[in-house]
Amino acid sequence: MTIRVLGIDPGLTRCGVGIVDVRPDRKATLVAVTVIRTPPAMPLEERLLAVGNGIEQLLDEHRPAVVAIERVFAQHNLRTVMGTAQVSGVALHSAAKRGLPVALHTPSEVKAAITGYGSADKRQVQAMVARILGLAEVPKPADAADALAIAICHAWRGGPVAPDAGGGTDTALTPAQQAWRAAERSGRTSAAPRRLAR
């Protein structure tokens, strides 16, 4: 059964949105891709409204089965982190209003799923996105390609064996899927609470 995933690379100035259809054999097809832009001079509440309206329009037009969003991670630029987190909240709200499930993926998970290497650079990921979707060139700007990568990552994350399925082995997975699973396990381990030394 083909699954339609809407991927979001959240950003206040540029919010990438990519929609793909992915078949059980992992064949991915581009449905739509765009970047929602807002000017820095616009008041924050109006920027968030504009991004939210853009996301909601795409949700209603393309009716995905699931929404995948890049997980906010620590950066040195607090302003960038705040904007990214705020847009993620708007996207989560838009999906929840429509009863859509939402998945959050870290950049390393996305890189591992797309390239088989969790430390791949942006150019490698973008080139693979174009190759996977059979595109003549990489979608631009980078936010657009990143949104498609997030959508593909989510569709591929289970692969032939669901990540939490019992009895499955990593040998049933492709190298990219094995790398994704390793990244996911690493993320779970690092997220586990640690005891403080007394």
Coordinates of C-alpha atoms in Angstrom, one line a residue:
M1 CA 0.0 0.0 0.0
T2 CA 1.4 3.4 -1.0
I3 CA 1.8 5.9 1.8
R4 CA 1.8 9.7 1.3
V5 CA 4.1 11.6 3.7
L6 CA 4.3 15.3 4.1
G7 CA 7.8 16.3 5.3
I8 CA 8.6 19.6 6.9
D9 CA 12.0 21.3 7.4
P10 CA 10.9 24.0 9.9
G11 CA 12.2 27.5 9.6
L12 CA 10.7 30.9 10.1
T13 CA 12.3 32.6 7.1
R14 CA 12.2 29.5 4.9
C15 CA 10.0 26.5 5.8
G16 CA 10.5 23.6 3.4
V17 CA 7.6 21.3 2.7
G18 CA 7.9 18.2 0.6
I19 CA 5.3 15.5 -0.2
V20 CA 6.1 12.1 -1.5
D21 CA 4.2 8.8 -2.3
V22 CA 6.2 5.7 -1.3
R23 CA 5.3 2.2 -2.3
P24 CA 6.0 -0.9 -0.2
D25 CA 9.0 -1.6 -2.4
R26 CA 10.5 1.7 -1.3
K27 CA 9.9 3.4 -4.7
A28 CA 9.4 7.1 -3.9
T29 CA 7.5 9.5 -6.2
L30 CA 7.5 13.3 -5.9
V31 CA 4.0 14.7 -5.3
A32 CA 4.9 18.4 -4.5
V33 CA 7.6 20.5 -3.0
T34 CA 7.7 24.1 -2.0
V35 CA 9.2 26.6 0.4
I36 CA 7.0 28.9 2.5
R37 CA 8.8 32.2 3.0
T38 CA 8.2 35.0 5.5
P39 CA 10.2 38.3 5.6
P40 CA 12.2 39.0 8.8
A41 CA 10.6 42.5 9.1
M42 CA 7.1 41.0 9.5
P43 CA 5.8 40.7 13.1
L44 CA 6.4 37.3 14.6
E45 CA 2.7 36.4 15.0
E46 CA 2.0 37.3 11.3
R47 CA 5.0 35.2 10.2
L48 CA 3.7 32.2 12.2
L49 CA 0.2 32.7 10.8
A50 CA 1.6 32.8 7.2
V51 CA 3.6 29.6 7.7
G52 CA 0.6 27.9 9.4
N53 CA -1.7 28.9 6.6
G54 CA 0.7 27.6 4.0
I55 CA 1.1 24.2 5.8
E56 CA -2.6 23.9 6.2
Q57 CA -3.3 24.6 2.5
L58 CA -0.8 21.8 1.5
L59 CA -2.3 19.4 4.1
D60 CA -5.8 20.0 2.7
E61 CA -4.7 19.9 -0.9
H62 CA -2.6 16.7 -0.8
R63 CA -4.1 14.9 2.2
P64 CA -1.1 13.0 3.5
A65 CA -1.4 10.0 5.8
V66 CA 1.3 11.2 8.1
V67 CA 3.4 14.3 8.8
A68 CA 7.2 14.1 9.4
I69 CA 9.0 17.0 10.9
E70 CA 12.7 17.5 11.5
R71 CA 13.3 17.5 15.3
V72 CA 14.7 20.7 16.7
F73 CA 18.2 20.3 18.0
A74 CA 20.6 22.6 19.9
Q75 CA 22.4 25.3 17.9
H76 CA 24.6 28.2 18.9
N77 CA 22.1 30.6 17.4
L78 CA 19.2 30.9 19.9
R79 CA 17.1 33.0 17.6
T80 CA 17.2 30.3 14.9
V81 CA 16.4 27.6 17.4
M82 CA 13.4 29.6 18.7
G83 CA 12.0 30.2 15.2
T84 CA 12.4 26.6 14.3
A85 CA 10.7 25.4 17.4
Q86 CA 7.8 27.9 16.9
V87 CA 7.3 26.7 13.3
S88 CA 7.4 23.1 14.5
G89 CA 4.7 23.9 17.0
V90 CA 2.5 25.5 14.3
A91 CA 3.0 22.4 12.1
L92 CA 2.2 20.0 15.0
H93 CA -1.0 22.0 15.6
S94 CA -2.0 21.9 12.0
A95 CA -1.6 18.2 11.8
A96 CA -3.4 17.5 15.1
K97 CA -6.4 19.5 14.0
R98 CA -6.7 17.1 11.1
G99 CA -6.1 14.0 13.2
L100 CA -2.9 13.2 11.4
P101 CA -0.1 11.3 13.1
V102 CA 3.2 13.2 13.4
A103 CA 6.8 11.8 13.5
L104 CA 9.9 13.8 14.5
H105 CA 13.3 12.8 13.1
T106 CA 16.7 14.1 13.9
P107 CA 19.1 15.3 11.2
S108 CA 21.3 12.2 11.8
E109 CA 18.3 9.9 11.4
V110 CA 17.4 11.5 8.1
K111 CA 21.0 11.4 6.8
A112 CA 21.3 7.7 7.7
A113 CA 18.0 6.8 6.1
I114 CA 18.8 8.6 2.8
T115 CA 22.5 8.0 2.4
G116 CA 23.3 5.1 4.8
Y117 CA 25.7 7.4 6.7
G118 CA 24.5 9.5 9.7
S119 CA 27.3 12.1 9.2
A120 CA 26.7 12.7 5.5
D121 CA 26.8 16.4 4.4
K122 CA 23.9 18.3 3.0
R123 CA 25.1 18.0 -0.6
Q124 CA 25.2 14.2 -0.3
V125 CA 21.7 14.1 1.1
Q126 CA 20.3 16.4 -1.5
A127 CA 22.0 14.5 -4.4
M128 CA 20.5 11.2 -3.0
V129 CA 17.0 12.8 -2.8
A130 CA 17.2 13.7 -6.4
R131 CA 18.4 10.2 -7.3
I132 CA 15.7 8.5 -5.2
L133 CA 12.9 10.6 -6.8
G134 CA 14.4 10.4 -10.3
L135 CA 14.8 14.1 -10.6
A136 CA 17.1 15.7 -13.2
E137 CA 18.4 18.2 -10.6
V138 CA 18.4 18.7 -6.9
P139 CA 15.3 20.6 -5.6
K140 CA 16.2 24.2 -4.6
P141 CA 16.6 25.9 -2.2
A142 CA 18.1 23.4 0.2
D143 CA 15.1 23.6 2.5
A144 CA 13.0 22.0 -0.2
A145 CA 15.4 19.0 -0.6
D146 CA 15.6 18.7 3.1
A147 CA 11.8 18.5 3.5
L148 CA 11.7 15.7 0.9
A149 CA 14.5 13.9 2.7
I150 CA 12.5 14.0 5.9
A151 CA 9.4 12.6 4.2
I152 CA 11.4 9.8 2.5
C153 CA 13.2 9.0 5.8
H154 CA 9.8 8.5 7.6
A155 CA 8.4 6.3 4.8
W156 CA 11.6 4.2 4.8
R157 CA 12.2 4.0 8.5
G158 CA 10.3 0.7 8.9
G159 CA 11.5 -0.9 5.7
P160 CA 10.7 -4.6 5.3
V161 CA 10.9 -5.0 9.0
A162 CA 9.3 -2.5 11.4
P163 CA 11.8 -0.9 13.8
D164 CA 10.2 -2.5 16.8
A165 CA 9.0 -5.7 15.3
G166 CA 10.0 -8.9 17.2
G167 CA 12.0 -11.6 15.5
G168 CA 13.4 -9.4 12.7
T169 CA 17.1 -9.1 11.9
D170 CA 19.1 -6.3 10.5
T171 CA 20.2 -8.6 7.7
A172 CA 16.7 -8.1 6.1
L173 CA 17.4 -4.4 5.7
T174 CA 19.3 -2.4 3.1
P175 CA 22.5 -0.7 4.3
A176 CA 20.7 2.6 4.5
Q177 CA 18.0 1.1 6.6
Q178 CA 20.5 -0.6 8.9
A179 CA 22.3 2.7 9.4
W180 CA 18.9 4.3 10.2
R181 CA 18.2 1.6 12.8
A182 CA 21.6 2.1 14.4
A183 CA 21.0 5.9 14.5
E184 CA 17.6 5.3 16.1
R185 CA 19.0 3.0 18.7
S186 CA 21.8 5.5 19.5
G187 CA 19.2 8.2 19.9
R188 CA 17.1 6.1 22.3
T189 CA 20.2 5.3 24.4
S190 CA 21.3 9.0 24.6
A191 CA 17.8 10.0 25.5
A192 CA 17.6 7.6 28.4
P193 CA 17.8 9.3 31.8
R194 CA 21.2 9.0 33.5
R195 CA 21.7 8.7 37.3
L196 CA 23.6 11.5 38.9
A197 CA 26.8 10.5 40.8
R198 CA 26.4 11.0 44.5

